[in-house]
C-alpha atoms as an extended CHARMM CRD file, in Angstrom:
* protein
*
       249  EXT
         1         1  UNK       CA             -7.9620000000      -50.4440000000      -17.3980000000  PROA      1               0.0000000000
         2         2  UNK       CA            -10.5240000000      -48.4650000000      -16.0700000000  PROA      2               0.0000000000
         3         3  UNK       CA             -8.6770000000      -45.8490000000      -14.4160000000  PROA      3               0.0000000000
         4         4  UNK       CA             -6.6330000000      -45.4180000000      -17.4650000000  PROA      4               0.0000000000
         5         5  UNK       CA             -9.8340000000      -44.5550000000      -19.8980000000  PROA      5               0.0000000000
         6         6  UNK       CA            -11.2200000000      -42.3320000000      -16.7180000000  PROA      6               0.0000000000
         7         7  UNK       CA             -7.4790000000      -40.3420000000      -17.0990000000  PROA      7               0.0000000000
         8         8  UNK       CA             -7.9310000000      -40.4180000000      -20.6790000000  PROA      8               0.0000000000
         9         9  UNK       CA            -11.0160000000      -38.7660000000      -20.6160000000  PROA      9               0.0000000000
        10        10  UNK       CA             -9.7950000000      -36.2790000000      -17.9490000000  PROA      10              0.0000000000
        11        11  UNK       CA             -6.5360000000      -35.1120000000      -20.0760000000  PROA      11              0.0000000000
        12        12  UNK       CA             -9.2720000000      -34.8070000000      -23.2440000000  PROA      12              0.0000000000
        13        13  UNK       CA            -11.4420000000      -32.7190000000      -20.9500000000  PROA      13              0.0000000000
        14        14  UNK       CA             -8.5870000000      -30.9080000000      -18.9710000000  PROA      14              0.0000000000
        15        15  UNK       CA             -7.4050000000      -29.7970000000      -22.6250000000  PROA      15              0.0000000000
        16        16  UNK       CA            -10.7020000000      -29.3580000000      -24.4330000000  PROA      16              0.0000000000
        17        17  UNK       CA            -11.8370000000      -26.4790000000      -21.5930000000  PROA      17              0.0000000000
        18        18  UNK       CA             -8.4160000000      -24.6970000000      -21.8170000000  PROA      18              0.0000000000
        19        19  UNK       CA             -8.6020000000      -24.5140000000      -25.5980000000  PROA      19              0.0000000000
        20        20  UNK       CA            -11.7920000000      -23.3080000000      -25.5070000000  PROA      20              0.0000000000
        21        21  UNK       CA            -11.3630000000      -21.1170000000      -22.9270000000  PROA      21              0.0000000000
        22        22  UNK       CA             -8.6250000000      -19.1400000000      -24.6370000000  PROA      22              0.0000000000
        23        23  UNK       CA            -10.5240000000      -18.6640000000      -27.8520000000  PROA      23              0.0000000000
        24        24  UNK       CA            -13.1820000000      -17.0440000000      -25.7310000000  PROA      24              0.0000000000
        25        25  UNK       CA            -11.2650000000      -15.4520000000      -23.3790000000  PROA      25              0.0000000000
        26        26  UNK       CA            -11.9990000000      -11.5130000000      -22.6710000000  PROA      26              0.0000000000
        27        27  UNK       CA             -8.4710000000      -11.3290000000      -21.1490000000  PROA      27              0.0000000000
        28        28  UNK       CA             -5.5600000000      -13.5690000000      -21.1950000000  PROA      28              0.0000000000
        29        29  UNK       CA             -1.9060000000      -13.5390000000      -20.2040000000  PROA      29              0.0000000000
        30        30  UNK       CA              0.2500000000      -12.9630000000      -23.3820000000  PROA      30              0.0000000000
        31        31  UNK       CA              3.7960000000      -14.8000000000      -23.3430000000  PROA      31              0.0000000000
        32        32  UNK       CA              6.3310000000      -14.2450000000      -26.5490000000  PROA      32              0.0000000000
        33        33  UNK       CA              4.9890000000      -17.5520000000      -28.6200000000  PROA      33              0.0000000000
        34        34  UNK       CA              1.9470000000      -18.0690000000      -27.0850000000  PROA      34              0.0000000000
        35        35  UNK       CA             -1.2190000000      -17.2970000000      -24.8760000000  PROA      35              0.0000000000
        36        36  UNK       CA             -2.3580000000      -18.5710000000      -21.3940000000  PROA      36              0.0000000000
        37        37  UNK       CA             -4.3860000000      -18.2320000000      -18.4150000000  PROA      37              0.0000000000
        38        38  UNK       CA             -7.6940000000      -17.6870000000      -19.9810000000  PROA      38              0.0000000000
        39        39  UNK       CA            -10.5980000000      -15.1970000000      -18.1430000000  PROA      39              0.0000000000
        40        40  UNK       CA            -13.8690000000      -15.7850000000      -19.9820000000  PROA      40              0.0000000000
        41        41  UNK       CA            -16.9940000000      -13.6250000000      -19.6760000000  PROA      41              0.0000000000
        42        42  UNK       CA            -20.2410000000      -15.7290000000      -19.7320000000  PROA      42              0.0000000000
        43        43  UNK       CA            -22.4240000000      -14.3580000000      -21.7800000000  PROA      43              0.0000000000
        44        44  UNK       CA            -25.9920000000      -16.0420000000      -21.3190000000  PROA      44              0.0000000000
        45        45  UNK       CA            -27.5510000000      -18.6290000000      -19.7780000000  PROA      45              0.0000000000
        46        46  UNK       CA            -26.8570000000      -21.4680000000      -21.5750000000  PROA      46              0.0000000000
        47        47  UNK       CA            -23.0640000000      -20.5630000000      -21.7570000000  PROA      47              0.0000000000
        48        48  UNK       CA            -23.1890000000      -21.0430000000      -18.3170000000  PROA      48              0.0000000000
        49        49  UNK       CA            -24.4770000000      -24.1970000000      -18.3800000000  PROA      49              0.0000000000
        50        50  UNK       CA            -22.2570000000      -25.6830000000      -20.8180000000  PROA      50              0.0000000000
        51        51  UNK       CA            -18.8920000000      -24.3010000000      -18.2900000000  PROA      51              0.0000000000
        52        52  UNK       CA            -20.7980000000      -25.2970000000      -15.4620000000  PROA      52              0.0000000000
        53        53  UNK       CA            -21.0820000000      -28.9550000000      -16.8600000000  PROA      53              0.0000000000
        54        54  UNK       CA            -17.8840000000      -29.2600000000      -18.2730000000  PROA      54              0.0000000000
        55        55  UNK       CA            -16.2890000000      -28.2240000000      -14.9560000000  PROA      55              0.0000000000
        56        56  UNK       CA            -18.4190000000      -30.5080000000      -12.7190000000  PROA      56              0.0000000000
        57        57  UNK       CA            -17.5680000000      -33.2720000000      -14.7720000000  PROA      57              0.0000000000
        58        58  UNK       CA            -13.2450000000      -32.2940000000      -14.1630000000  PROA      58              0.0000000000
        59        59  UNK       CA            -13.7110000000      -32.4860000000      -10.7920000000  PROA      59              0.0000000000
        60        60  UNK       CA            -15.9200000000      -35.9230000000      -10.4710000000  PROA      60              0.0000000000
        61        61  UNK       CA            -13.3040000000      -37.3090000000      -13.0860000000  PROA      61              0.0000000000
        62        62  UNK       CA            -10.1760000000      -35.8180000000      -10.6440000000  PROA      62              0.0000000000
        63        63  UNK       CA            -12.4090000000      -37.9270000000       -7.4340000000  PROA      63              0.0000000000
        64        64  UNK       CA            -12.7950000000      -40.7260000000       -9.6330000000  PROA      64              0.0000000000
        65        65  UNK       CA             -9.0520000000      -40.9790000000      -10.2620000000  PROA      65              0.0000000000
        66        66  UNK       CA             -7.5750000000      -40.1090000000       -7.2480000000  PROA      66              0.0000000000
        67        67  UNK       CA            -10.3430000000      -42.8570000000       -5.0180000000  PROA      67              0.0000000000
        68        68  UNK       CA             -9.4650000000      -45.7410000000       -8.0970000000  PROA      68              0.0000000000
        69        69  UNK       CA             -6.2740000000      -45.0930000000       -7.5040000000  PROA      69              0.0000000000
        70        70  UNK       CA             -4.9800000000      -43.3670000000       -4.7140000000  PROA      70              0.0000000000
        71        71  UNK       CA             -1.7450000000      -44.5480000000       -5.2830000000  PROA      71              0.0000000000
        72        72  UNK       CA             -0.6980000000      -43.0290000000       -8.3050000000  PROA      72              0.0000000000
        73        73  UNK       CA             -3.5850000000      -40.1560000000       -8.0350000000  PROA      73              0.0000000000
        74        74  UNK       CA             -3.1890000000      -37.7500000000       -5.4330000000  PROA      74              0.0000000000
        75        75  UNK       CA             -6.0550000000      -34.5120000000       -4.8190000000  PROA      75              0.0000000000
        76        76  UNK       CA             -3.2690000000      -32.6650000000       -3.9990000000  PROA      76              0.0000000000
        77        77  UNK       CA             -1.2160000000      -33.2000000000       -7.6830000000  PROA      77              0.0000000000
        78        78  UNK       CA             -0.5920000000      -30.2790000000      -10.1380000000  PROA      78              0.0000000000
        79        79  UNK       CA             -2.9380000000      -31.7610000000      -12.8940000000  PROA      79              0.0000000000
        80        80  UNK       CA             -5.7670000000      -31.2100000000      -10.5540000000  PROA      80              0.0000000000
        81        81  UNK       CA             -5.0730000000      -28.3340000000       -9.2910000000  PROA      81              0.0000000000
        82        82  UNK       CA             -6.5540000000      -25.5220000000       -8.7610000000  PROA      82              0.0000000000
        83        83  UNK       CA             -9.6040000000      -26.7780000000      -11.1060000000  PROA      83              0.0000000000
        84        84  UNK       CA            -11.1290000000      -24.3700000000      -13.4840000000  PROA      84              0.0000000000
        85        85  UNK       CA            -12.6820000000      -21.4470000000      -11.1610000000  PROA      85              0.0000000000
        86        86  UNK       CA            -16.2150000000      -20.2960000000      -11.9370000000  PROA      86              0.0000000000
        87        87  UNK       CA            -18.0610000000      -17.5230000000      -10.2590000000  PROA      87              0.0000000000
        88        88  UNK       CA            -21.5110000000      -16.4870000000      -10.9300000000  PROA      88              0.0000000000
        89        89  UNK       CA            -23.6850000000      -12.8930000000      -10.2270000000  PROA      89              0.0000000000
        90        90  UNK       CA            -20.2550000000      -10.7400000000      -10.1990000000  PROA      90              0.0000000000
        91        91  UNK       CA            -20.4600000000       -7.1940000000      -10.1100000000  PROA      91              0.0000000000
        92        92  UNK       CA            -16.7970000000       -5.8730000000      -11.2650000000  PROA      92              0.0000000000
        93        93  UNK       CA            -13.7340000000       -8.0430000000      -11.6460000000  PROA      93              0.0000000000
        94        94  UNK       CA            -10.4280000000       -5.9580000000      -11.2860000000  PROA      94              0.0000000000
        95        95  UNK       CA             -7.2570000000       -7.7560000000      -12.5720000000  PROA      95              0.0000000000
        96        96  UNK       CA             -4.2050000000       -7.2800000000      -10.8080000000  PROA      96              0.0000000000
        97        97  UNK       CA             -0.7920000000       -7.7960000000      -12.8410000000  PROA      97              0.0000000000
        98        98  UNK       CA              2.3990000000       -7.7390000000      -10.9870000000  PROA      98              0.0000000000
        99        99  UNK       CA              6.1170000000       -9.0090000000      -11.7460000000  PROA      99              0.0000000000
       100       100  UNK       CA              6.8900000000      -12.1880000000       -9.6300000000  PROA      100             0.0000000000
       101       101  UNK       CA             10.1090000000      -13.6070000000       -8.5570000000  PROA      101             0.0000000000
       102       102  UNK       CA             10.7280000000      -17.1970000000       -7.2150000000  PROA      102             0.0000000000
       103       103  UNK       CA             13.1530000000      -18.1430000000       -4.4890000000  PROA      103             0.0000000000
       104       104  UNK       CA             14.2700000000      -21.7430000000       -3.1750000000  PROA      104             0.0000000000
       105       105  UNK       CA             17.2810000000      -22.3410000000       -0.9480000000  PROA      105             0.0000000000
       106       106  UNK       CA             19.6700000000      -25.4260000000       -2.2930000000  PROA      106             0.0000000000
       107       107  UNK       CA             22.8210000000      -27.0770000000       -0.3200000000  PROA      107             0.0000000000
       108       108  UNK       CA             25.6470000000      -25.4120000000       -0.8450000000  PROA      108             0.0000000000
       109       109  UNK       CA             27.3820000000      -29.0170000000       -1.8550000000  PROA      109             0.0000000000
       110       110  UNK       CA             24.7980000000      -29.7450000000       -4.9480000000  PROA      110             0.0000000000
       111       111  UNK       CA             26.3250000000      -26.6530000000       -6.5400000000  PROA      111             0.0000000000
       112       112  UNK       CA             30.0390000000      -27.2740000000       -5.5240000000  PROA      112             0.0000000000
       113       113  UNK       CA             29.5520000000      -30.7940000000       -7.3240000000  PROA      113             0.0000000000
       114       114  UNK       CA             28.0100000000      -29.1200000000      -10.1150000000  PROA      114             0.0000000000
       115       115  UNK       CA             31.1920000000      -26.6910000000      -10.7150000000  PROA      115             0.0000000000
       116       116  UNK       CA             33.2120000000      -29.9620000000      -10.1670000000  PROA      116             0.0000000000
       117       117  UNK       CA             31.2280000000      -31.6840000000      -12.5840000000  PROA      117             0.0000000000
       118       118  UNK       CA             31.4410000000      -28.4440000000      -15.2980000000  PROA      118             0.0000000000
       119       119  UNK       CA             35.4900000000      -27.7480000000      -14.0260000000  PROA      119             0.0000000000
       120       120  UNK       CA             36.4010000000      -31.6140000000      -15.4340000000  PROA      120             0.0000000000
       121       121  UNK       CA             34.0430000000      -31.1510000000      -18.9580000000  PROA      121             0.0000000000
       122       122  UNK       CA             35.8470000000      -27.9590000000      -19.2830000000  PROA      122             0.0000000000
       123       123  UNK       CA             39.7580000000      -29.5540000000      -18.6140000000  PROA      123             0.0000000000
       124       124  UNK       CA             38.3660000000      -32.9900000000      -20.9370000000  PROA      124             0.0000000000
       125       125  UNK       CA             37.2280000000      -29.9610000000      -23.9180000000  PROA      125             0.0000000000
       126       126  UNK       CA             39.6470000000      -28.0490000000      -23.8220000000  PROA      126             0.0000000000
       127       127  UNK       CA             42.2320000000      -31.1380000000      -24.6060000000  PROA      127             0.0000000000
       128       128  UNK       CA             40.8370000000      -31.2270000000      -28.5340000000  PROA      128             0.0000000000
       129       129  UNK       CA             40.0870000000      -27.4670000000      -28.8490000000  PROA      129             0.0000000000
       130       130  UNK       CA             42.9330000000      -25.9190000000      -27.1240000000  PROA      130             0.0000000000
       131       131  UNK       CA             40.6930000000      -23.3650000000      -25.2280000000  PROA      131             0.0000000000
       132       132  UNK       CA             41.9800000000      -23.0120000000      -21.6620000000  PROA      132             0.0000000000
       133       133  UNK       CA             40.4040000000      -19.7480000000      -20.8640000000  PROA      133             0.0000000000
       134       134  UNK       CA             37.4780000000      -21.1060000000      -19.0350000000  PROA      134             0.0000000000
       135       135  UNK       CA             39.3710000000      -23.2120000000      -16.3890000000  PROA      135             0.0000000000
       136       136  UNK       CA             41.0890000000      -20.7830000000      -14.5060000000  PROA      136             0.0000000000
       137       137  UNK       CA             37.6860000000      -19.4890000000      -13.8560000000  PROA      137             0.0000000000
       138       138  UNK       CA             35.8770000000      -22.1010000000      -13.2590000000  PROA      138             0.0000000000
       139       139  UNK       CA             38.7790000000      -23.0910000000      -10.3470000000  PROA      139             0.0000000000
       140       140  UNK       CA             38.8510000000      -19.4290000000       -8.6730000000  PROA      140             0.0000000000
       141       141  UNK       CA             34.9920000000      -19.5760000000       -8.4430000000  PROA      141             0.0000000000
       142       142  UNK       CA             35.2760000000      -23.0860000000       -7.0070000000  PROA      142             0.0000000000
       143       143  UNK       CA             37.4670000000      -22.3640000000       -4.6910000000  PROA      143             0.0000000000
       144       144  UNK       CA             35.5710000000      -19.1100000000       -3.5440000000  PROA      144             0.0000000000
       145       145  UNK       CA             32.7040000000      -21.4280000000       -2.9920000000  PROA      145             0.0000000000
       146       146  UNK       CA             34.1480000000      -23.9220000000       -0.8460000000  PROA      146             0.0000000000
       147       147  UNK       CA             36.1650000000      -21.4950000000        1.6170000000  PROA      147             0.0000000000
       148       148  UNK       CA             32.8030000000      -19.0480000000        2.3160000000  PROA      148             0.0000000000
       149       149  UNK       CA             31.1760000000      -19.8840000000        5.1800000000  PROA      149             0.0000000000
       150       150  UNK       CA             27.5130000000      -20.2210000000        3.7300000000  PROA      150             0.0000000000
       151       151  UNK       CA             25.9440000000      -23.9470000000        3.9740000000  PROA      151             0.0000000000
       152       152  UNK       CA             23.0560000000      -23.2220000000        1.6810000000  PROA      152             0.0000000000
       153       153  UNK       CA             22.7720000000      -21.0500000000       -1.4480000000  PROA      153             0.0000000000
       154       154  UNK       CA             19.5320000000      -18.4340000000       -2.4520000000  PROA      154             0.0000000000
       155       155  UNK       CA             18.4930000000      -19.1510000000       -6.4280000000  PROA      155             0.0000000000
       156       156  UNK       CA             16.2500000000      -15.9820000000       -7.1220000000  PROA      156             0.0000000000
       157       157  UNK       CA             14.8030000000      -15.6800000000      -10.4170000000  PROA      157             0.0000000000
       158       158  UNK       CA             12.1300000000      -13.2490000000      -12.1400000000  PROA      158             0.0000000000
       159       159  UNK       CA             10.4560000000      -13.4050000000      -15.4680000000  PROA      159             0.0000000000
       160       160  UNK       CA              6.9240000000      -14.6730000000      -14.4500000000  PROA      160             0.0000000000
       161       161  UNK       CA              3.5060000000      -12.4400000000      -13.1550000000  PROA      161             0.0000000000
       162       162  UNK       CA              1.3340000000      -12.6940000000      -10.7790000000  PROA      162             0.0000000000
       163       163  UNK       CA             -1.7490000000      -12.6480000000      -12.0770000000  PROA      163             0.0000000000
       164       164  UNK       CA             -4.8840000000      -11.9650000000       -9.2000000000  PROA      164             0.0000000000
       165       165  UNK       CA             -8.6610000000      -11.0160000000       -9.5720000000  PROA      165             0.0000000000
       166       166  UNK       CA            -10.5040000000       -8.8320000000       -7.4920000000  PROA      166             0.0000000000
       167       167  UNK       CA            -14.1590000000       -9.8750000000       -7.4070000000  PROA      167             0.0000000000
       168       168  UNK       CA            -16.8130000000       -7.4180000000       -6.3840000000  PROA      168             0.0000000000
       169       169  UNK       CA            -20.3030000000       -8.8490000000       -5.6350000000  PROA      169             0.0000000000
       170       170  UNK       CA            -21.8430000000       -5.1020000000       -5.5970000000  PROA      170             0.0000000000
       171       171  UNK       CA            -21.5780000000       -1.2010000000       -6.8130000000  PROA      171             0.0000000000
       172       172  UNK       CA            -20.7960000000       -0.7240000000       -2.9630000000  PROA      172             0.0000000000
       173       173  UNK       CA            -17.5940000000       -1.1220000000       -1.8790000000  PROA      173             0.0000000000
       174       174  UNK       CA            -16.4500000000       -4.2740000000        0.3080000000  PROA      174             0.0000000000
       175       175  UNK       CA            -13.2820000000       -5.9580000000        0.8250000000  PROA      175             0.0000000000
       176       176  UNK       CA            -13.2380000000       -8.1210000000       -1.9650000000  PROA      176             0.0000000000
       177       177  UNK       CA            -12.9010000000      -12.0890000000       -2.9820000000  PROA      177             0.0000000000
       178       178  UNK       CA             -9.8460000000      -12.6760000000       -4.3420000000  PROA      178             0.0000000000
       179       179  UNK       CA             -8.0590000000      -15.2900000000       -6.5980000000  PROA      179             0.0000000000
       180       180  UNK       CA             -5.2290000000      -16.4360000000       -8.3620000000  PROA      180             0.0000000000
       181       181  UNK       CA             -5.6800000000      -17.0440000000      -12.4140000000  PROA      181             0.0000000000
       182       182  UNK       CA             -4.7760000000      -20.4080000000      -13.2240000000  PROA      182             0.0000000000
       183       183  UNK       CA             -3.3660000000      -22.0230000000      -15.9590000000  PROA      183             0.0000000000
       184       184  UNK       CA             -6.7650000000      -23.6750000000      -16.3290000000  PROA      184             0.0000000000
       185       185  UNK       CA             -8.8160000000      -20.5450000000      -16.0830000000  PROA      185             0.0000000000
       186       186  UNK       CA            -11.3000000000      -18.4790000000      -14.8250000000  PROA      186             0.0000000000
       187       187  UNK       CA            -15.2130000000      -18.3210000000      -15.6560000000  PROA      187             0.0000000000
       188       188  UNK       CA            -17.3120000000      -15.4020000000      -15.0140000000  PROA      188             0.0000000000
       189       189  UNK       CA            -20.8490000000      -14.4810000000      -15.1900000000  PROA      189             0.0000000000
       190       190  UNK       CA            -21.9590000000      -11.0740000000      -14.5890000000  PROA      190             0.0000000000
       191       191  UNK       CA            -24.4320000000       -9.7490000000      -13.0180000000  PROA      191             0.0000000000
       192       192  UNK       CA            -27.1880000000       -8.5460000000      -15.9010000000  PROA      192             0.0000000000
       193       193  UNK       CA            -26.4470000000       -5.2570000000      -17.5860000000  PROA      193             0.0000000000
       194       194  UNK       CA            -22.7780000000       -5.8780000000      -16.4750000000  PROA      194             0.0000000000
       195       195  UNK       CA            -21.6560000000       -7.7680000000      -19.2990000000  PROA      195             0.0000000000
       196       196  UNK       CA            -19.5080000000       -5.1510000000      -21.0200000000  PROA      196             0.0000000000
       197       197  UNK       CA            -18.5780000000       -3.3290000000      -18.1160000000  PROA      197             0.0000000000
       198       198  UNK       CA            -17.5960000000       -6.5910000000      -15.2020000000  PROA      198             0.0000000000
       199       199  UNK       CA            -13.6100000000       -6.4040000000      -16.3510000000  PROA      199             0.0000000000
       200       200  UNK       CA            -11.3410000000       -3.7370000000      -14.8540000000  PROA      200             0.0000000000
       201       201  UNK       CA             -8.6150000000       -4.5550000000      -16.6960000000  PROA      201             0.0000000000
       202       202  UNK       CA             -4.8780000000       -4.0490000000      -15.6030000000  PROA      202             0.0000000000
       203       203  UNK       CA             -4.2410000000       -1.1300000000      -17.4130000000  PROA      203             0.0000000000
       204       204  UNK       CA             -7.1890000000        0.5400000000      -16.1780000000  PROA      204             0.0000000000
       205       205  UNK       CA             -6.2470000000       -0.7940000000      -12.3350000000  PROA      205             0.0000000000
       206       206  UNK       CA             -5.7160000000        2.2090000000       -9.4930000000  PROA      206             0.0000000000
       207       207  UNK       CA             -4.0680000000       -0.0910000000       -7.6930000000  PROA      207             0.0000000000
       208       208  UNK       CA              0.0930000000        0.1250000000       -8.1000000000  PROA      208             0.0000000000
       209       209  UNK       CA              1.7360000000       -3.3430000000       -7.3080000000  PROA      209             0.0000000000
       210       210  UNK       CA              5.6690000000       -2.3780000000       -6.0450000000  PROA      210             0.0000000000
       211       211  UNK       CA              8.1640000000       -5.0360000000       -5.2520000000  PROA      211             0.0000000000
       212       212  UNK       CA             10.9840000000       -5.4150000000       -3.2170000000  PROA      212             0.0000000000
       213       213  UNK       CA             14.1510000000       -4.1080000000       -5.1090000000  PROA      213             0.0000000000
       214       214  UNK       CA             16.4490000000       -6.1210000000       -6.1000000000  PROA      214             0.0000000000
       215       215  UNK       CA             18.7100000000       -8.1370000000       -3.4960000000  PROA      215             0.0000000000
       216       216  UNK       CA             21.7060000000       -6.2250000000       -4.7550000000  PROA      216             0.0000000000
       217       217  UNK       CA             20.5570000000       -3.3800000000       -3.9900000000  PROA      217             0.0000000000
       218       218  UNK       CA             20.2160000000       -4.2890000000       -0.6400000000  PROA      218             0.0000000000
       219       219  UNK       CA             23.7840000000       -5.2830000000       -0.6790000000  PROA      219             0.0000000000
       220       220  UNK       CA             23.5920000000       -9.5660000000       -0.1830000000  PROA      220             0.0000000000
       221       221  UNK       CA             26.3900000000      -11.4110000000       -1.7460000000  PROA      221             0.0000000000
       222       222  UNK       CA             26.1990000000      -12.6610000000       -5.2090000000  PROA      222             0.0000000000
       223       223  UNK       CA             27.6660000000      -16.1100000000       -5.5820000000  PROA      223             0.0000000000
       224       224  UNK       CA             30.2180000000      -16.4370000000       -8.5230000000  PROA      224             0.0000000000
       225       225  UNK       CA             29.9210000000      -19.3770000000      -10.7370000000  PROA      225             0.0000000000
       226       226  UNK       CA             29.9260000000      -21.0440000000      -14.4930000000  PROA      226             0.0000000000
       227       227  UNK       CA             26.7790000000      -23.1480000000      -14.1070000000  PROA      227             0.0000000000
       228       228  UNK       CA             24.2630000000      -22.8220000000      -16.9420000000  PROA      228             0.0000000000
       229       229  UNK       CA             21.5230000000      -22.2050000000      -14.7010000000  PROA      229             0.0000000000
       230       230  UNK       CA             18.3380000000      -19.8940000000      -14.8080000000  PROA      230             0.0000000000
       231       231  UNK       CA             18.5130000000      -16.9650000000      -12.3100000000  PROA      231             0.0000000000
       232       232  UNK       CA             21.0720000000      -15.4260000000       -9.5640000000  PROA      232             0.0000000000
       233       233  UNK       CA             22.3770000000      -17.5230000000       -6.9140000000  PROA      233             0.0000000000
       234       234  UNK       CA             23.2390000000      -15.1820000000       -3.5240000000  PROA      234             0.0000000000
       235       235  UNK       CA             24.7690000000      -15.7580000000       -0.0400000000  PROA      235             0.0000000000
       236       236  UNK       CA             22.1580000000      -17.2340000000        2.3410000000  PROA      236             0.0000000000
       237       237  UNK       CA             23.9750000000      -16.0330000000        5.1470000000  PROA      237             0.0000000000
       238       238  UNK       CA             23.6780000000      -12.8690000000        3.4050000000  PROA      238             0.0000000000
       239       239  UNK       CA             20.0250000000      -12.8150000000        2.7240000000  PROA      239             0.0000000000
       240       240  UNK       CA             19.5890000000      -13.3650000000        6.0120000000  PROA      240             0.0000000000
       241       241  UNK       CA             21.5840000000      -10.8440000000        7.6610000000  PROA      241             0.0000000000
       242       242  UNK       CA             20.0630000000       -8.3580000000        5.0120000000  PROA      242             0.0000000000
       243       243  UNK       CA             16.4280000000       -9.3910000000        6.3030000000  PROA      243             0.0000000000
       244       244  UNK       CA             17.9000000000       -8.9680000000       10.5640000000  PROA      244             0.0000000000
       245       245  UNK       CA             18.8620000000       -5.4910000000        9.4590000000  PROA      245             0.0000000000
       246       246  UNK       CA             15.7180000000       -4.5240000000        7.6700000000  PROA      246             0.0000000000
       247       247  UNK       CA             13.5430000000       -6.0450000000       10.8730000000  PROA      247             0.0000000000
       248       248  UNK       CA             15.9290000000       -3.1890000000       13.3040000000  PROA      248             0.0000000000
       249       249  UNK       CA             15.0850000000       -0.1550000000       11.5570000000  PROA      249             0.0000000000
């Protein structure tokens, strides 16, 4: 019972300092419906105080949970982590945006059972609506997967950012601290006479973040298939020949 009020209070607290966070925040990442990722500028003292609080007290309730119980609590889980960063006596914080893509590799086999799966639905719908079209494409994309010579499937897909700051501790230039903004958020305090001048914001960066163009470009194999699924699924085989080539030149 205990360990259930002490993750109570940590969702209550977890929330309360995100809210809060983004209704103070001096820069934020904007998504179509909503905002997220809150940087907040600490403007006195006893702002400072009140973060600095509220933040010890996430990560003695985060101890708390995982040592009551380890079983079910782990440091290492996604509701913990990263905490809520706060940095103190900062001289300039650059913000670096960039597009971000996300990879995994799959078994080949979970995606041929899938089209197996979706190439039955299709033959069972098409019975009471008459609509045959989709089969015969369904099959040819089947049977493309199971005679290629790949064992594992790439699923690439885009539509996030990277979101890093840049932390400078003085006017003179040093390689400088740097972190990703979390979900949970970042708090600042500047160093005094800084406070409307700490934020380099992305616009405003010199820095130009490139990214690797797009696999097709670079010739790997698109795999062919009907699966409602979110982003492009490519030849492993292919990816990695692609990289073998780029590693020669």
């Amino acid at each position: 019972m205990e360990t259930l009020k002490l993750y109570e209070q940590f969702k209550e607290l977890k929330k309360d300092i995100e809210e809060k966070a983004l209704e103070q925040a001096a820069y934020y990442e904007k998504r179509e419906d909503t905002k997220c990722r809150p940087l907040v500028v600490i403007k006195d003292d006893a702002e400072f105080e009140v973060w600095k609080n509220a933040i010890e007290r996430f990560k003695e309730l985060a101890k708390a949970l995982c040592e009551g119980d380890p079983v079910r609590f782990k440091p290492n889980a996604k509701i913990f982590n990263p905490a809520p960063l706060l940095l103190d006596n900062v001289y300039r914080c650059e913000i670096r945006e960039s597009d971000a893509i996300s990879q995994r590799k799959i078994k080949k086999e979970l995606m041929v059972k899938r089209m197996k799966n979706l190439l039955e639905a299709e033959k069972f719908k098409s019975h009471s609506s008459g609509d045959h079209s989709k089969i015969a494409l369904i099959q040819e994309q089947l049977e493309q997967m199971e005679n290629d010579d790949d064992e594992f499937y790439l699923v690439r897909a885009g539509g996030y950012k990277d979101i890093r700051l840049l932390i400078h501790y003085s006017e003179k230039y040093e390689e400088p601290e740097k972190y990703n903004l979390s979900y949970t958020g970042a708090f600042i305090r500047p160093q005094k006479g800084r406070e409307n001048s700490v934020l380099s914001l992305p616009q405003e960066s010199r820095m130009l973040n490139g990214r690797t163009p797009k696999l097709d470009w670079a010739g790997v194999k698109r795999i062919e298939h009907s699966i409602a699924q979110r982003g492009i699924v490519y030849s492993y085989n292919s990816y990695e020949n692609m990289k073998r080539r780029a590693t020669k030149k």
